[in-house]
mmCIF file of C-alpha atoms in Angstrom:
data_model
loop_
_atom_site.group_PDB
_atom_site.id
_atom_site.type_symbol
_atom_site.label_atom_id
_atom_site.label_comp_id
_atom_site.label_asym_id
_atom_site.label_seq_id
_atom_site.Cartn_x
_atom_site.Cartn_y
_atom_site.Cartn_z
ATOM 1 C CA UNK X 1 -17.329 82.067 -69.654
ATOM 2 C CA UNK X 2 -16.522 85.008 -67.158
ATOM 3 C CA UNK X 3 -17.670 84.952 -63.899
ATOM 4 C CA UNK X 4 -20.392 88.044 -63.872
ATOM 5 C CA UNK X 5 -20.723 87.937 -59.841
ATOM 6 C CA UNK X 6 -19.240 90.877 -57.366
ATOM 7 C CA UNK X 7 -16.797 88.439 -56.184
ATOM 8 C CA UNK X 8 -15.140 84.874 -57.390
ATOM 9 C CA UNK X 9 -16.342 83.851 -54.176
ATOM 10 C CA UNK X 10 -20.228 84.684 -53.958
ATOM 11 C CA UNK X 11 -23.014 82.429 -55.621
ATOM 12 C CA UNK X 12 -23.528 85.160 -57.865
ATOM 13 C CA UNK X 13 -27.026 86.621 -59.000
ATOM 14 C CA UNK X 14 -30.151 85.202 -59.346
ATOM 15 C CA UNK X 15 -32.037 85.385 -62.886
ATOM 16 C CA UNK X 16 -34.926 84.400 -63.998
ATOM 17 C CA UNK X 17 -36.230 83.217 -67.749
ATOM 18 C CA UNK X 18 -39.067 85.149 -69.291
ATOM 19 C CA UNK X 19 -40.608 85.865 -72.773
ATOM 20 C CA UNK X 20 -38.310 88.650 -72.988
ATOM 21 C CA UNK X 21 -35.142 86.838 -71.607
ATOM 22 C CA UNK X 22 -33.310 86.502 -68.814
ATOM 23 C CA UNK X 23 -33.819 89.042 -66.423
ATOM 24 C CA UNK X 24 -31.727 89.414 -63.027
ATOM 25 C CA UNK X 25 -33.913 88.899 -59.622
ATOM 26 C CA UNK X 26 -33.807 92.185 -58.244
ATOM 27 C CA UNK X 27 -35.239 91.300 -54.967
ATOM 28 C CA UNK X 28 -32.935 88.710 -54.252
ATOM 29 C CA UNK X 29 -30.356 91.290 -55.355
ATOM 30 C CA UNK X 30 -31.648 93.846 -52.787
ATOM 31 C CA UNK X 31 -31.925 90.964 -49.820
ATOM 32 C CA UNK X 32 -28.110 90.061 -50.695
ATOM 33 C CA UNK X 33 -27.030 93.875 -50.649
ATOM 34 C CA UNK X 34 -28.600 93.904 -47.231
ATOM 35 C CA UNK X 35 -27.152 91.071 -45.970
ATOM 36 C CA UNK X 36 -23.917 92.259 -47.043
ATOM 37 C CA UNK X 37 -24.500 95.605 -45.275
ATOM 38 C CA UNK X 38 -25.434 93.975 -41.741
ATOM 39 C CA UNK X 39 -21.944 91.637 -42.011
ATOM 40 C CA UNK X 40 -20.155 94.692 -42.778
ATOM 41 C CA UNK X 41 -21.362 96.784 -39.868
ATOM 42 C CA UNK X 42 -21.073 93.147 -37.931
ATOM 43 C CA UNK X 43 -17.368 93.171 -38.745
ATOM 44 C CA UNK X 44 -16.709 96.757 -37.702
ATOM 45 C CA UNK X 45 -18.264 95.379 -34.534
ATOM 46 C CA UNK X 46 -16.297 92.550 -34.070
ATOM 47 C CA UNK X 47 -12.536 94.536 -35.080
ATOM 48 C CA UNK X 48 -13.553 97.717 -32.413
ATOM 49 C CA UNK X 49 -11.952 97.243 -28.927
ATOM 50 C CA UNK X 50 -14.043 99.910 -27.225
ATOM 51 C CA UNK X 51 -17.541 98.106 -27.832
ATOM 52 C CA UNK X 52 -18.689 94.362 -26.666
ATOM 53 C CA UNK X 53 -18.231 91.995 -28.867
ATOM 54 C CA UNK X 54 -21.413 90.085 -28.768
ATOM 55 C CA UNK X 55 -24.437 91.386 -27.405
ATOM 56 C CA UNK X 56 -27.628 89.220 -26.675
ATOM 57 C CA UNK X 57 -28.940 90.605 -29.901
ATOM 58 C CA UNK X 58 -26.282 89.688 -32.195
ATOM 59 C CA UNK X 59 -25.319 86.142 -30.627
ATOM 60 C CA UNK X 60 -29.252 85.210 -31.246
ATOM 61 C CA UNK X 61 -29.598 86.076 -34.745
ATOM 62 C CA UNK X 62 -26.090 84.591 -35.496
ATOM 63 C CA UNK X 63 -27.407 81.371 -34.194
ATOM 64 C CA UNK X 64 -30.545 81.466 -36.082
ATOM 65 C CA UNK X 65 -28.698 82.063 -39.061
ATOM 66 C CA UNK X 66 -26.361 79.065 -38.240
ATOM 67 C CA UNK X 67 -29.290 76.854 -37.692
ATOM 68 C CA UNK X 68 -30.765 78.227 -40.865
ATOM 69 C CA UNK X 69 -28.066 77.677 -43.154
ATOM 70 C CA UNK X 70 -27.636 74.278 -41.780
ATOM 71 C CA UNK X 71 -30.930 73.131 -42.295
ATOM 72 C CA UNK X 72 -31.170 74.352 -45.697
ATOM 73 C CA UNK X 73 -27.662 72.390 -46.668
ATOM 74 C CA UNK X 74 -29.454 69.300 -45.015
ATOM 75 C CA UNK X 75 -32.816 69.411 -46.660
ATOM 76 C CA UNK X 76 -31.962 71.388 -50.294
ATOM 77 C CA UNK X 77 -30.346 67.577 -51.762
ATOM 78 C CA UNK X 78 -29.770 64.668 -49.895
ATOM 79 C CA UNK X 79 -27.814 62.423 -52.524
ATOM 80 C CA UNK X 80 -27.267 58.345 -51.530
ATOM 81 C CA UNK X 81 -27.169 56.096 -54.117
ATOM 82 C CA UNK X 82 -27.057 52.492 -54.048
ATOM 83 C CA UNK X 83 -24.826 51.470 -56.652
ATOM 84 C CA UNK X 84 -22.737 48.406 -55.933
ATOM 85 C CA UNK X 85 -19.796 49.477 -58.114
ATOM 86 C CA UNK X 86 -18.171 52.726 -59.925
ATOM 87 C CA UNK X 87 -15.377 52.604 -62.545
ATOM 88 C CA UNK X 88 -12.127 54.412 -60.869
ATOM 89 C CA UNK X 89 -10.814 56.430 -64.044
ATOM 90 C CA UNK X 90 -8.041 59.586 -62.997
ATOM 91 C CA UNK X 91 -7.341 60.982 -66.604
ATOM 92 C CA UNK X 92 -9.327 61.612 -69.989
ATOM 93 C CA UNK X 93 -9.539 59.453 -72.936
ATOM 94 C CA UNK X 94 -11.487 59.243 -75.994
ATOM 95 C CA UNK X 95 -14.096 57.352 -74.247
ATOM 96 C CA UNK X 96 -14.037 59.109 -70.900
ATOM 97 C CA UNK X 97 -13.801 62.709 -70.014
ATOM 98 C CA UNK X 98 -13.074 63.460 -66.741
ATOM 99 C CA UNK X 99 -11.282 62.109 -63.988
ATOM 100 C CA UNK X 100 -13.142 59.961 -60.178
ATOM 101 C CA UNK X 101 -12.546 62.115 -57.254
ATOM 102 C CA UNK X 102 -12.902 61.064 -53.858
ATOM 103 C CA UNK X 103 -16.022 62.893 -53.514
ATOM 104 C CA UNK X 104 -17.511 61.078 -56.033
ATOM 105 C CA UNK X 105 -16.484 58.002 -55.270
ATOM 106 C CA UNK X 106 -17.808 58.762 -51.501
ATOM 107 C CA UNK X 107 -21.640 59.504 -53.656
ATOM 108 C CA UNK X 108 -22.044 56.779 -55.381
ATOM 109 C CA UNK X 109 -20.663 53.856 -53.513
ATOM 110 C CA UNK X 110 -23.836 52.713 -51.057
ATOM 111 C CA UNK X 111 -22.222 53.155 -47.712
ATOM 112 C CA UNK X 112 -25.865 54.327 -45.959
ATOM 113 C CA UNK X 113 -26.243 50.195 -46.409
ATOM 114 C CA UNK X 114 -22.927 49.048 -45.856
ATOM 115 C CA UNK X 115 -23.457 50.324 -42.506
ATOM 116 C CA UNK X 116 -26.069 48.197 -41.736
ATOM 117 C CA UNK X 117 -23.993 45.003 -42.549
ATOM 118 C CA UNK X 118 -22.242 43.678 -39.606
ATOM 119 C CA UNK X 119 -19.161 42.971 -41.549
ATOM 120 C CA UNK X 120 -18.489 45.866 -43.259
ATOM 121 C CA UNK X 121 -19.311 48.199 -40.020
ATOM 122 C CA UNK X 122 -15.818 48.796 -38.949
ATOM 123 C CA UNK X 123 -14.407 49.505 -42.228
ATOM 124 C CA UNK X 124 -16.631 52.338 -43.122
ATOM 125 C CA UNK X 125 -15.935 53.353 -39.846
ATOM 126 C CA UNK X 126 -11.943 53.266 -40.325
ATOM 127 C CA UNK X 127 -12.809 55.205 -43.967
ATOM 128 C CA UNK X 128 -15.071 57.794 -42.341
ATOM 129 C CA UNK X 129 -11.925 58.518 -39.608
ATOM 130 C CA UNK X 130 -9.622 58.715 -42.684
ATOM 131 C CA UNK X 131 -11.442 61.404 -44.615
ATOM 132 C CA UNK X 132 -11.483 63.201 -41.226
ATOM 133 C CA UNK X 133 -7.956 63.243 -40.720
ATOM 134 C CA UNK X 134 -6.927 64.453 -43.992
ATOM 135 C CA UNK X 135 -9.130 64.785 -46.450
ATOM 136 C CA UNK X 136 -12.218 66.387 -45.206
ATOM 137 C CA UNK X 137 -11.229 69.733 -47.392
ATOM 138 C CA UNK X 138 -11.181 67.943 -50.509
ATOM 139 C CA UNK X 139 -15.162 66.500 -50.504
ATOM 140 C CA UNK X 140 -17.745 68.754 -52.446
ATOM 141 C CA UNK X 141 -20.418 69.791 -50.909
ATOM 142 C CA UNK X 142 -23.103 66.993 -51.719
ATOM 143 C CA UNK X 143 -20.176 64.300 -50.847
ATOM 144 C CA UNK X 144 -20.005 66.328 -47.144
ATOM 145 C CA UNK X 145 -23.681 66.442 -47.112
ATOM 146 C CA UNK X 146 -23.790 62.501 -47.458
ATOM 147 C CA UNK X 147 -20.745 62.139 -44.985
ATOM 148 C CA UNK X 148 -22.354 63.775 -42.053
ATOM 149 C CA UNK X 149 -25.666 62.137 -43.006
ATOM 150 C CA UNK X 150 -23.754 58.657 -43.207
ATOM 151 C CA UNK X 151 -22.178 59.925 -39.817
ATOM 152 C CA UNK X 152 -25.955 60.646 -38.394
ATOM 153 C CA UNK X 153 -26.993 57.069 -39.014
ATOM 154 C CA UNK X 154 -24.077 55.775 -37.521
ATOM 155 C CA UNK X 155 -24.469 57.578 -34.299
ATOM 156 C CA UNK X 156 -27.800 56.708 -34.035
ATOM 157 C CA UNK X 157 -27.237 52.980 -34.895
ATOM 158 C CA UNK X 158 -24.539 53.167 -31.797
ATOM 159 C CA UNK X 159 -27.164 54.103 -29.485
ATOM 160 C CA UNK X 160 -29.682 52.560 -30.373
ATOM 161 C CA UNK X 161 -28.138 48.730 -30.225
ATOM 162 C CA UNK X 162 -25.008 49.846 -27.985
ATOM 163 C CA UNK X 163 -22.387 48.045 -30.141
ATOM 164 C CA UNK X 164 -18.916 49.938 -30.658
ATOM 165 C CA UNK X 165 -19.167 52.934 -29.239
ATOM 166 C CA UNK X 166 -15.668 53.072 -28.667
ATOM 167 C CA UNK X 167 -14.702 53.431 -32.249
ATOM 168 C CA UNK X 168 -17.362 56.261 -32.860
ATOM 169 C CA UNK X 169 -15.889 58.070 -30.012
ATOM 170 C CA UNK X 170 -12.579 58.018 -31.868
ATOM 171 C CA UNK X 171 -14.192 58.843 -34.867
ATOM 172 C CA UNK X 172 -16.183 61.710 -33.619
ATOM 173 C CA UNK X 173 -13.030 63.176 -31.758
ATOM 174 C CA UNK X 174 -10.556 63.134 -34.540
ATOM 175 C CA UNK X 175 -13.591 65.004 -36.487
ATOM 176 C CA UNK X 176 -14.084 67.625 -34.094
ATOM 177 C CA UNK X 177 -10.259 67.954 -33.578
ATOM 178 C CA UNK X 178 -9.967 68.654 -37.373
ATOM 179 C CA UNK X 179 -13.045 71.185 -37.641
ATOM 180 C CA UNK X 180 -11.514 72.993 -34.865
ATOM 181 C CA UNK X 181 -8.418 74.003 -37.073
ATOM 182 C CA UNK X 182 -9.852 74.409 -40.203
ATOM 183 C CA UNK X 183 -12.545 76.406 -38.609
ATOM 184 C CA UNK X 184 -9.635 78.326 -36.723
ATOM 185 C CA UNK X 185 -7.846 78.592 -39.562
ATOM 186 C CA UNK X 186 -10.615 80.088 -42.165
ATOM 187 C CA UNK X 187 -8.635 81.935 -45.117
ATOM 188 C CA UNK X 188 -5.259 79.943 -44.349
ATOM 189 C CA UNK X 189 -7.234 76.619 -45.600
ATOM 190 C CA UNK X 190 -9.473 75.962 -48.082
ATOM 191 C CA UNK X 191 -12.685 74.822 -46.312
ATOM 192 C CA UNK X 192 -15.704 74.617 -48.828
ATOM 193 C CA UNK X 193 -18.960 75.519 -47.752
ATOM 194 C CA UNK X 194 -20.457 78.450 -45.720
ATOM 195 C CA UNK X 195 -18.194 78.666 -41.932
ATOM 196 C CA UNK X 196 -22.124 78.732 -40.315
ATOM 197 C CA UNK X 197 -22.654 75.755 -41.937
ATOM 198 C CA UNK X 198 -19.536 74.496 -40.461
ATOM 199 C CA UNK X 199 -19.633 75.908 -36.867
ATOM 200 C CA UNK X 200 -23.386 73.815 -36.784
ATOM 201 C CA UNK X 201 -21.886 70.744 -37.544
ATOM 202 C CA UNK X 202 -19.048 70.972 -34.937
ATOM 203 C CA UNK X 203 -22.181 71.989 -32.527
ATOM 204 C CA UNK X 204 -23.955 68.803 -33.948
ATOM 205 C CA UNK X 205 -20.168 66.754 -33.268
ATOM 206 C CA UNK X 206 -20.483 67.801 -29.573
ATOM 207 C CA UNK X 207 -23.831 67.467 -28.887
ATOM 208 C CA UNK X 208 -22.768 63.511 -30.180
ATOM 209 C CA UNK X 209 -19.799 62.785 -27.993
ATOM 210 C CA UNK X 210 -21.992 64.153 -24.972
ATOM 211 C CA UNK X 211 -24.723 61.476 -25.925
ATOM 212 C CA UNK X 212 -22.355 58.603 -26.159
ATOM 213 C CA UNK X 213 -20.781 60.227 -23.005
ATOM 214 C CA UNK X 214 -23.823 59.815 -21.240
ATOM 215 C CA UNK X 215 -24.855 56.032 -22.823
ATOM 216 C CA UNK X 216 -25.669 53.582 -20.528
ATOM 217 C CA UNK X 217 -25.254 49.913 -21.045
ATOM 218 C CA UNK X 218 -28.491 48.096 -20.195
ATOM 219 C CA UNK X 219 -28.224 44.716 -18.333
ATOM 220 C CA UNK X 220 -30.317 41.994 -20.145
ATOM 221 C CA UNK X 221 -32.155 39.727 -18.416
ATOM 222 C CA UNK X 222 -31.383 35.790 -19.606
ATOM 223 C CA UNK X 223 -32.348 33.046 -17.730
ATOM 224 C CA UNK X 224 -30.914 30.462 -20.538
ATOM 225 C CA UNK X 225 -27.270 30.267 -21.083
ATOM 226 C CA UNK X 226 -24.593 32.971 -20.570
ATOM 227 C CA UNK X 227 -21.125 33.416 -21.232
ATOM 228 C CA UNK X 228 -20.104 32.666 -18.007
ATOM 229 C CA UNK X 229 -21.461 29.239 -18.157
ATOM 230 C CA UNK X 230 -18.651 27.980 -20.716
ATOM 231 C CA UNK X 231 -15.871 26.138 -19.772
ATOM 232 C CA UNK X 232 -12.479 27.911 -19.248
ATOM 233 C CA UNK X 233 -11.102 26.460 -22.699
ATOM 234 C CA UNK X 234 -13.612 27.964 -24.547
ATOM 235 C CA UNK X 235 -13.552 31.028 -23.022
ATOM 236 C CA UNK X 236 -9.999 31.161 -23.710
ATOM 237 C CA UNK X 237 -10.082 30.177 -27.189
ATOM 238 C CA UNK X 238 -12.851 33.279 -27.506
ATOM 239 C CA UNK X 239 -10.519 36.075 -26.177
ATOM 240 C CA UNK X 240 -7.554 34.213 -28.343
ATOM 241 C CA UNK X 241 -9.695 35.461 -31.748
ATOM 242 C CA UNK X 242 -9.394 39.334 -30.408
ATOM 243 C CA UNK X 243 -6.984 41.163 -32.690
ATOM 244 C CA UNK X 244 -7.412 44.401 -30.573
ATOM 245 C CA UNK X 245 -6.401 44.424 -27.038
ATOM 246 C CA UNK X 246 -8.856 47.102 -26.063
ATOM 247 C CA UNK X 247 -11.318 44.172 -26.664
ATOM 248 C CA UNK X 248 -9.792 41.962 -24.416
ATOM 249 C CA UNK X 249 -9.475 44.509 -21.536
ATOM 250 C CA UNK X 250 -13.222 45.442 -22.160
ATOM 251 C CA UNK X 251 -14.557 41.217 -21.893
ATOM 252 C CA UNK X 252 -11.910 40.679 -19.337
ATOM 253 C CA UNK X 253 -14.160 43.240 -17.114
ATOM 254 C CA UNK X 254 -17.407 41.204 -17.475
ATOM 255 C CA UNK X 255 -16.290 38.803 -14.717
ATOM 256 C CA UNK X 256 -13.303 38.101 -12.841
ATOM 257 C CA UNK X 257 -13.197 34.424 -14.449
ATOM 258 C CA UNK X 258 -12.574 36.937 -17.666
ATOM 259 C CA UNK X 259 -10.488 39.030 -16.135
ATOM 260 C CA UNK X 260 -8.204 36.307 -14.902
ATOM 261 C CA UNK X 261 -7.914 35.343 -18.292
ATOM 262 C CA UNK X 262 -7.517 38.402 -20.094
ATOM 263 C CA UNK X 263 -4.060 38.545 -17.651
ATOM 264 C CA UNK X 264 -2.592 35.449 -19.120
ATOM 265 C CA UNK X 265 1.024 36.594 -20.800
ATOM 266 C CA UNK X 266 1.061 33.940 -23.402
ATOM 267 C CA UNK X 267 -2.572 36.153 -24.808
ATOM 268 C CA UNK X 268 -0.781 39.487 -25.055
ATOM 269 C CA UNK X 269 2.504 37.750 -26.519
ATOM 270 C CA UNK X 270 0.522 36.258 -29.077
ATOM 271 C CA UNK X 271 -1.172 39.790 -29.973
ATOM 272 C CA UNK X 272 2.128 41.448 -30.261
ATOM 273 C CA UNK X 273 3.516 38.647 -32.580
ATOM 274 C CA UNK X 274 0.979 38.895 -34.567
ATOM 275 C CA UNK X 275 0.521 43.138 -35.398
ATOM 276 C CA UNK X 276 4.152 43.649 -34.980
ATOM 277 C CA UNK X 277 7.739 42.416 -36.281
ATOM 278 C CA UNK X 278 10.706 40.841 -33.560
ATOM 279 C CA UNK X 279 12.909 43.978 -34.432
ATOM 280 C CA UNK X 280 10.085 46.475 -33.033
ATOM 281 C CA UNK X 281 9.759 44.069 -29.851
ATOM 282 C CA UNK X 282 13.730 44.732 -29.347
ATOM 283 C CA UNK X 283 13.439 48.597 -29.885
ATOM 284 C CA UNK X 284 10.484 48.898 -26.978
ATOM 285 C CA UNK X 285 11.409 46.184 -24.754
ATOM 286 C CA UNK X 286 9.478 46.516 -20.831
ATOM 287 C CA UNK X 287 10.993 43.909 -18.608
ATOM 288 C CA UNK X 288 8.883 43.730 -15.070
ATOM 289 C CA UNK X 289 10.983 43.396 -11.572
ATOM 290 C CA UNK X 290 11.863 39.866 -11.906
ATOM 291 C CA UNK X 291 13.316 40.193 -15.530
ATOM 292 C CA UNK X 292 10.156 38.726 -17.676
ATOM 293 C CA UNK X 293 8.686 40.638 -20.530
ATOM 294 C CA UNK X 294 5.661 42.760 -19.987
ATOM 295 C CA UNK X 295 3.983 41.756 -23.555
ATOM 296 C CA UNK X 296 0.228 43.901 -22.012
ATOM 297 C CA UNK X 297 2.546 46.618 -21.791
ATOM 298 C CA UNK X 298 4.287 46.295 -24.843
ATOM 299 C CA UNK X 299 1.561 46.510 -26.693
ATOM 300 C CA UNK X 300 0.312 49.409 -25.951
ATOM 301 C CA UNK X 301 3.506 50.938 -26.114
ATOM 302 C CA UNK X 302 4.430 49.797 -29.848
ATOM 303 C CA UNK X 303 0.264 50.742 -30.723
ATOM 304 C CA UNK X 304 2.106 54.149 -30.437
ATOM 305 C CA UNK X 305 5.010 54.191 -32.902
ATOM 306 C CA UNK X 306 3.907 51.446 -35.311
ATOM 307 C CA UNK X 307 0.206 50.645 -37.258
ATOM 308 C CA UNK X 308 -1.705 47.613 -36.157
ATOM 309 C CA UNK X 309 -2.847 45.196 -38.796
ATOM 310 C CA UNK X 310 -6.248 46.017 -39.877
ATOM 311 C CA UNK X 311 -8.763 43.342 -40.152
ATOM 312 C CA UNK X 312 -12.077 43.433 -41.436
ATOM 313 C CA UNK X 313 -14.996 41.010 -42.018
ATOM 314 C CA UNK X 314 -15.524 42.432 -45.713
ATOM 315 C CA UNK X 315 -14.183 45.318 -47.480
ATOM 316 C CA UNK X 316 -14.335 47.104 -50.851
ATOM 317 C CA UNK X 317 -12.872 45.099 -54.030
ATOM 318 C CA UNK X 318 -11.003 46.680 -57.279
ATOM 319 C CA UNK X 319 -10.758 44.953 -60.346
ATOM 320 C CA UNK X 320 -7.388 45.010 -61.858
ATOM 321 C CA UNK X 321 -8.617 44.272 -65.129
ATOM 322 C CA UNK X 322 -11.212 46.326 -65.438
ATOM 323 C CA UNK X 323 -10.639 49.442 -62.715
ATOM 324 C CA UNK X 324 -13.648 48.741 -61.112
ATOM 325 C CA UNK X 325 -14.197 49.599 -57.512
ATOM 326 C CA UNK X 326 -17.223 47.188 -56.164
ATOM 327 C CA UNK X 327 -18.903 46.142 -53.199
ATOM 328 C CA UNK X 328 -18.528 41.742 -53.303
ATOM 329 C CA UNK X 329 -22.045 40.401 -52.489
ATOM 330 C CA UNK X 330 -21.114 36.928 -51.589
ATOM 331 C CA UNK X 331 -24.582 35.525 -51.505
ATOM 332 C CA UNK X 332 -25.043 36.450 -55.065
ATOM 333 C CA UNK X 333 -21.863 35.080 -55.786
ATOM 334 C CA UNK X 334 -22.121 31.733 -54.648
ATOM 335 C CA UNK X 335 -25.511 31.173 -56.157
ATOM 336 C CA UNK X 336 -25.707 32.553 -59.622
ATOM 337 C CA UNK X 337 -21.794 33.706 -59.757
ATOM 338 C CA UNK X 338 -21.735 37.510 -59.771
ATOM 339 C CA UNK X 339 -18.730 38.762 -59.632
ATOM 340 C CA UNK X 340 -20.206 42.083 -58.151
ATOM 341 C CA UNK X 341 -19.331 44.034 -61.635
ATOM 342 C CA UNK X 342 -19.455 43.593 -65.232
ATOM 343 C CA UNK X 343 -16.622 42.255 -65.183
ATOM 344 C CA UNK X 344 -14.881 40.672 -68.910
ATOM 345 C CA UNK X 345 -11.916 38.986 -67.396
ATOM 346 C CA UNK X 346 -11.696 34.998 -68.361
ATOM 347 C CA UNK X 347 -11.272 34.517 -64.667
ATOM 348 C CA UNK X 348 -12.732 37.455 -62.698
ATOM 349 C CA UNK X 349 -11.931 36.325 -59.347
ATOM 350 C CA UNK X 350 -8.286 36.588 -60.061
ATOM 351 C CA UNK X 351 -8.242 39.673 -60.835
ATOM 352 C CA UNK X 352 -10.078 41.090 -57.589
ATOM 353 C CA UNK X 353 -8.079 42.721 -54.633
ATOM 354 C CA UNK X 354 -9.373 43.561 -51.270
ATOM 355 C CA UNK X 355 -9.315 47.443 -50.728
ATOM 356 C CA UNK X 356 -8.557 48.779 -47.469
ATOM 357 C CA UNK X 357 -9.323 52.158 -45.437
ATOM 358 C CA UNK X 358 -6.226 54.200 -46.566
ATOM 359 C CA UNK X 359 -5.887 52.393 -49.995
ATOM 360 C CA UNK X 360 -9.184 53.565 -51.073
ATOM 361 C CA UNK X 361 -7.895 57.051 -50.119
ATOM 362 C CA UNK X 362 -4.994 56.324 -52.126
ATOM 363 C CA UNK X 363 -6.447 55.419 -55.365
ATOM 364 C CA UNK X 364 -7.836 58.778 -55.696
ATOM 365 C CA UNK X 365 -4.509 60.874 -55.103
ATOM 366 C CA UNK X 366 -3.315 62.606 -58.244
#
């Protein structure tokens, strides 16, 4: 059916059903026709090099309208649904039509409660900064409503109990580095959704990072029994289970015990052995002034040029058998044996694979 709207690009007209038929809305026909008229004369405004730009005027109703906009796109449909499992299908057959998009798969997968799980924090986390990087453009609009709503919950989770702020601030600024372009760049890149809508939630991003900027660590009050109080060979064996060394850096400033600790060469050698391969040690070598190998250093240095390994407390399954992309509830299976999905394999839990961050972005490239 043909498009009947001015331009591929509008919403088109509104209608509305009576006895007679479908008649068009001619007030909101009128309101649109005005609107139209005041971003025409706005543009002439903006292209003329003799006038101002922005007069007090104009910049207040633009940010009404922003605001506006915005809080119609959050409060027209907020979609989260709470399924535990969606079947991943990218082509038609005779008993599917259609093909899983990202998007989609973003909807109905319940991330609003995976968030809430201790384990599965960081890796919606990790997915979140993934879509950001690259594949913000391709969400619909309900999956970017539920994204930024997700993102909400996680920013006020962060400052509300103070636990990993670090990785929302890298989330947050790899999201407002990406807006910035494709907000730059409107017309070169295909960025769905109205650029108001858009320019609010980079305002939202910032106002964000300058909360977390600002977050202040409390000190709790504990008469009983504190880290400190452990013997060295515990605390030892605790910064040993760190597989990120930003982590040790960040204990290793609690108290100079810690810190004394966190210092210890054999620690860092062990963390570069185990995210990266003896040819990438030989390629970045740092030797201090008495010839020994600076593994601290090191690290951070091959952090730059190679991927760490990612590690996670749970992630996202997919069934082989059955193409079945499912969060694992291990309480349910260890007492009644759910597999987490219908699944009709003889033996389910061979057919299960862990998913991680950029393979779940990867099984929904065509």
């Amino acid at each position: 059916m043909p498009f009947l709207g001015q331009d591929w690009r509008s919403p088109g007209w509104s209608w509305i059903k009576t006895e007679d038929g479908w008649k068009r809305c001619e007030s909101c026909n009128q309101e649109l026709e005005r609107e139209n008229q005041y971003n025409i004369n706005h543009n002439i405004i903006l292209n003329s090099e003799d006038e101002e730009i922005f007069n007090n005027e104009e910049c207040e109703y633009t940010s009404k309208k922003r605001k506006k906009d915005h809080f119609k796109n959050d409060t027209n449909t907020q979609c989260f649904y709470r399924e535990k499992w969606i079947y991943v299908h990218k082509e038609s057959t005779r008993e599917r039509h259609g093909y899983c998009t990202l998007g989609e798969a973003f909807n109905r997968l319940d991330f609003s409660s995976a968030i809430q799980d201790i384990r599965r924090f960081n890796y919606v986390v990790k997915l979140l900064q993934l879509i950001a990087k690259s594949q913000l453009t391709s969400l619909s609009g309900v999956a970017q409503k539920n994204y930024f709503n997700i993102l909400d919950k996680i920013v006020q989770k962060v400052l509300s109990d103070h636990q990993n702020p670090r990785l929302i601030k890298d989330l947050l600024q790899d999201l407002s580095s990406t807006l910035c372009i494709l907000i730059r760049g409107v017309g070169k890149s295909v960025l769905v959704g109205n650029i108001n809508i858009w320019i609010c939630r980079l305002e939202t991003i910032l106002a964000w990072q300058q909360q977390l900027q600002n977050l202040q660590m409390t000190k709790q009050v504990n008469n009983g029994l504190t880290l400190s109080d452990l013997p060295l060979h515990m605390l030892n064996n605790i910064l040993y289970r760190f597989s990120d060394g930003w982590d040790i850096i960040t204990l290793g400033q609690v108290t100079p015990t810690l810190y004394m600790l966190s210092e210890d060469r054999q620690l860092w050698k062990k963390l570069c052995q185990y995210h990266f391969a003896e040819k990438q040690f030989c390629r970045h070598l740092i030797l201090s002034e008495k010839g020994h190998i600076e593994w601290k250093l090191m690290y951070f240095a091959l952090q730059k040029y190679y991927p760490t390994k990612e590690q996670y407390g749970d992630t996202l399954h997919f069934c082989r058998h059955c193409s079945i992309l499912f969060w694992k509830d291990y309480h349910l299976a260890l007492l009644f044996k759910d597999s987490g999905h219908p699944c009709t394999a003889t033996d389910p839990d061979s057919c299960f694979m862990p998913v991680s961050p950029q393979h779940f972005i990867d099984l929904f490239k065509f």
